[in-house]
CSV table of C-alpha atoms in Angstrom, one decimal:
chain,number,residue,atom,x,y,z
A,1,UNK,CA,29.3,-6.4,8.7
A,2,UNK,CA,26.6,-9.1,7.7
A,3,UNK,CA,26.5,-8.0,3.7
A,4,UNK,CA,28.3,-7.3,1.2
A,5,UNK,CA,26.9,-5.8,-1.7
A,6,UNK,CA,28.7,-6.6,-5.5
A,7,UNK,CA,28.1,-6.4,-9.2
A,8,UNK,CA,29.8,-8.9,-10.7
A,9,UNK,CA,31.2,-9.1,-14.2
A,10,UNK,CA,29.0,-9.7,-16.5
A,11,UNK,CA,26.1,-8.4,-15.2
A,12,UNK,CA,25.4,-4.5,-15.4
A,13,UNK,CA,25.8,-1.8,-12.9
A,14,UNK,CA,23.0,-0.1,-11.6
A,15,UNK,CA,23.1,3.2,-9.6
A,16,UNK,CA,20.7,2.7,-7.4
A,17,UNK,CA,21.9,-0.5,-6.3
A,18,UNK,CA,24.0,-3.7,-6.2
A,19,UNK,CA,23.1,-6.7,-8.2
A,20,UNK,CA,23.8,-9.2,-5.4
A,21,UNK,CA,24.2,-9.3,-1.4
A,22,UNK,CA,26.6,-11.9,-0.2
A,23,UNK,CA,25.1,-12.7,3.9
A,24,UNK,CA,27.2,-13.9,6.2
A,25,UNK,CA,25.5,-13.6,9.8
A,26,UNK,CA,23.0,-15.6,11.3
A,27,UNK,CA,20.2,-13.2,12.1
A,28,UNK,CA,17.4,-12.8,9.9
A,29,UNK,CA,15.6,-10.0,9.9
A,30,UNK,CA,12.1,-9.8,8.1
A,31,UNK,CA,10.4,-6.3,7.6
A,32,UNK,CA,6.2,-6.6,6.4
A,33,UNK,CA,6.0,-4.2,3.9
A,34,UNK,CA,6.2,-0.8,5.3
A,35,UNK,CA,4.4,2.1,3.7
A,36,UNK,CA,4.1,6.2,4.5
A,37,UNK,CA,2.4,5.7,8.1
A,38,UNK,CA,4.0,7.7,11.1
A,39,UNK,CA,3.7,6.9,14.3
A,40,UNK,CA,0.6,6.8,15.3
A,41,UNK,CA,-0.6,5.7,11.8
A,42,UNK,CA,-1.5,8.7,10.1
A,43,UNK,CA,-0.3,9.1,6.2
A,44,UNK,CA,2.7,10.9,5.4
A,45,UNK,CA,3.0,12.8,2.6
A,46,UNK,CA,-0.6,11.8,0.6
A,47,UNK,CA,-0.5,12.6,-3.3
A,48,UNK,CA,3.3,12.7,-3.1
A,49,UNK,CA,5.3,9.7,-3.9
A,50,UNK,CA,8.9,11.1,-3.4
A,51,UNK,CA,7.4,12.1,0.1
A,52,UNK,CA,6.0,8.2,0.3
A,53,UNK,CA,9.4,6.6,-0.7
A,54,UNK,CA,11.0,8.8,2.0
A,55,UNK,CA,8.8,7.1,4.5
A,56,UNK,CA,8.7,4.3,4.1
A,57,UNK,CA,12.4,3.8,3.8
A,58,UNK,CA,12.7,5.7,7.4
A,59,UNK,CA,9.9,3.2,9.0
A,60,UNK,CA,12.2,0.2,7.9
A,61,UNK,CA,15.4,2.2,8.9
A,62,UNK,CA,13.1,2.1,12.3
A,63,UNK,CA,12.2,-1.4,12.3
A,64,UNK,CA,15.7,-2.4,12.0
A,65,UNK,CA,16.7,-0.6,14.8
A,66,UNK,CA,14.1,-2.1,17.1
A,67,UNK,CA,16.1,-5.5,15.7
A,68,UNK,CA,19.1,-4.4,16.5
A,69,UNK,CA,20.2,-3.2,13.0
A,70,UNK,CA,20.8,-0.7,10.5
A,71,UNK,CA,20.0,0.0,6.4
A,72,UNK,CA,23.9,-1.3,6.0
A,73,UNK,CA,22.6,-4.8,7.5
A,74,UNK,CA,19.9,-5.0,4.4
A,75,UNK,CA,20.4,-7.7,1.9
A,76,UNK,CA,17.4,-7.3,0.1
A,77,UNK,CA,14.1,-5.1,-1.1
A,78,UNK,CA,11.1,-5.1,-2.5
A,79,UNK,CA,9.5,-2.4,-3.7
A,80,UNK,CA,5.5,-1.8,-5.2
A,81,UNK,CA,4.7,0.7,-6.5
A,82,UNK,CA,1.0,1.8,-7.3
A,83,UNK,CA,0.3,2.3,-11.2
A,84,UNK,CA,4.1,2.2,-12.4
A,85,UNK,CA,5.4,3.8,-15.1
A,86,UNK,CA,9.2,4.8,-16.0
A,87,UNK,CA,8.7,8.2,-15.3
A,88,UNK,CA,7.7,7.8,-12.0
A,89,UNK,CA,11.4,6.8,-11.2
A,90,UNK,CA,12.5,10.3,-10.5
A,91,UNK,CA,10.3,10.6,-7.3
A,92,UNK,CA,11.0,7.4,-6.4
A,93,UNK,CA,14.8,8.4,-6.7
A,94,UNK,CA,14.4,11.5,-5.0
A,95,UNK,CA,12.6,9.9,-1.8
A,96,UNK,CA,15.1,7.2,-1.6
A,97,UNK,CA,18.1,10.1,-1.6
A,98,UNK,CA,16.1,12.0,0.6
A,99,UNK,CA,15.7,9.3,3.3
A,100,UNK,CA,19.6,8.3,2.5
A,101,UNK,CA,20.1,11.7,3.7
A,102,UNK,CA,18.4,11.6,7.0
A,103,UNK,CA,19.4,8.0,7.7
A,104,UNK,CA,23.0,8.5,7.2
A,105,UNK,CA,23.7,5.2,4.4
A,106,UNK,CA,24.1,4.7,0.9
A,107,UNK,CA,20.9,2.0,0.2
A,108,UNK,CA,21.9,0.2,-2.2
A,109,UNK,CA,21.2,-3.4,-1.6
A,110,UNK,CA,19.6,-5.9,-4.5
A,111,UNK,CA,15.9,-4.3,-4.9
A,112,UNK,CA,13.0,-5.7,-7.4
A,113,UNK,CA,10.6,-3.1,-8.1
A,114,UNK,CA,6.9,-4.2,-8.9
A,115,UNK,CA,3.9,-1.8,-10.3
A,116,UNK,CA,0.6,-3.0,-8.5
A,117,UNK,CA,-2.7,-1.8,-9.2
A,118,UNK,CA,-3.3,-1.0,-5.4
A,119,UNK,CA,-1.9,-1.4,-1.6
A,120,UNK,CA,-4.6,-1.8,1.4
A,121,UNK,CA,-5.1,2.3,1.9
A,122,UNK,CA,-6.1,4.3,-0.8
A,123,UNK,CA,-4.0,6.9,-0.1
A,124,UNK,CA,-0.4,4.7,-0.1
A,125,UNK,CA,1.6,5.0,-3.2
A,126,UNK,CA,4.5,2.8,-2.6
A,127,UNK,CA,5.1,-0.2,-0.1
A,128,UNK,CA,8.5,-1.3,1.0
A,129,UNK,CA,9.8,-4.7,2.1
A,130,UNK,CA,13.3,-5.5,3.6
A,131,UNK,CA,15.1,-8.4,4.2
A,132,UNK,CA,18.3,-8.0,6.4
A,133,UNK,CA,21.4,-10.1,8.1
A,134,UNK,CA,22.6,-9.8,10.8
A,135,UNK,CA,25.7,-11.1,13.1
């Protein structure tokens, strides 16, 4: 395995994920920002963001795949999130266990979470980068 993923002393531990991601392959893998299309580029899941976050985690799990990896080979995300406020974290939460589920991982590599006033659609909610290493 590419990554490790640690909290080290002195810093505090999160749930949801690890404070730092230790690389040590030599494959980079760069994901754009992925957000709740299918397919053939219809919306997933419009109004809900839960349904959104779910998504967009399973396009990345996708575009890994096509790279020859996995969610365990991520080292880092980025996360942006359309009109942010704290209590949106439970759908974001919920989306993120939900895809977990269907992907098979625990994701919890170092993430940075960003409100944004909008994304390119109207309709998108939430927009998901990945950064990934792999051997």
């Amino acid at each position: 395995m590419a990554i490790t993923l640690v909290n080290p002393d002195g810093l505090p531990e999160i749930d949801v994920y690890r404070q730092v991601s230790i690389a040590s392959g030599s494959k980079l893998v760069f994901v754009a920002g992925q957000v709740a299309w299918d397919a053939e580029g219809a919306t997933v899941g419009a109004g809900d963001l839960a349904a959104q976050v779910e998504r967009c985690y399973l396009n990345i799990g996708t575009a890994l795949a096509g790279a020859g990896g996995s969610f365990d080979d991520v080292a880092k995300l980025t996360v942006h999130v359309v009109d942010w406020t704290p209590d949106k974290m439970p759908l974001l939460l919920e989306g993120i266990s939900r895809a977990a589920a269907k992907l098979g991982v625990t994701p919890v590599p170092p993430a940075t979470l960003l409100g944004v006033a909008a994304l390119d659609v109207p309709e998108h909610l939430v927009e998901i980068e990945a950064v990934a290493v792999l051997d």
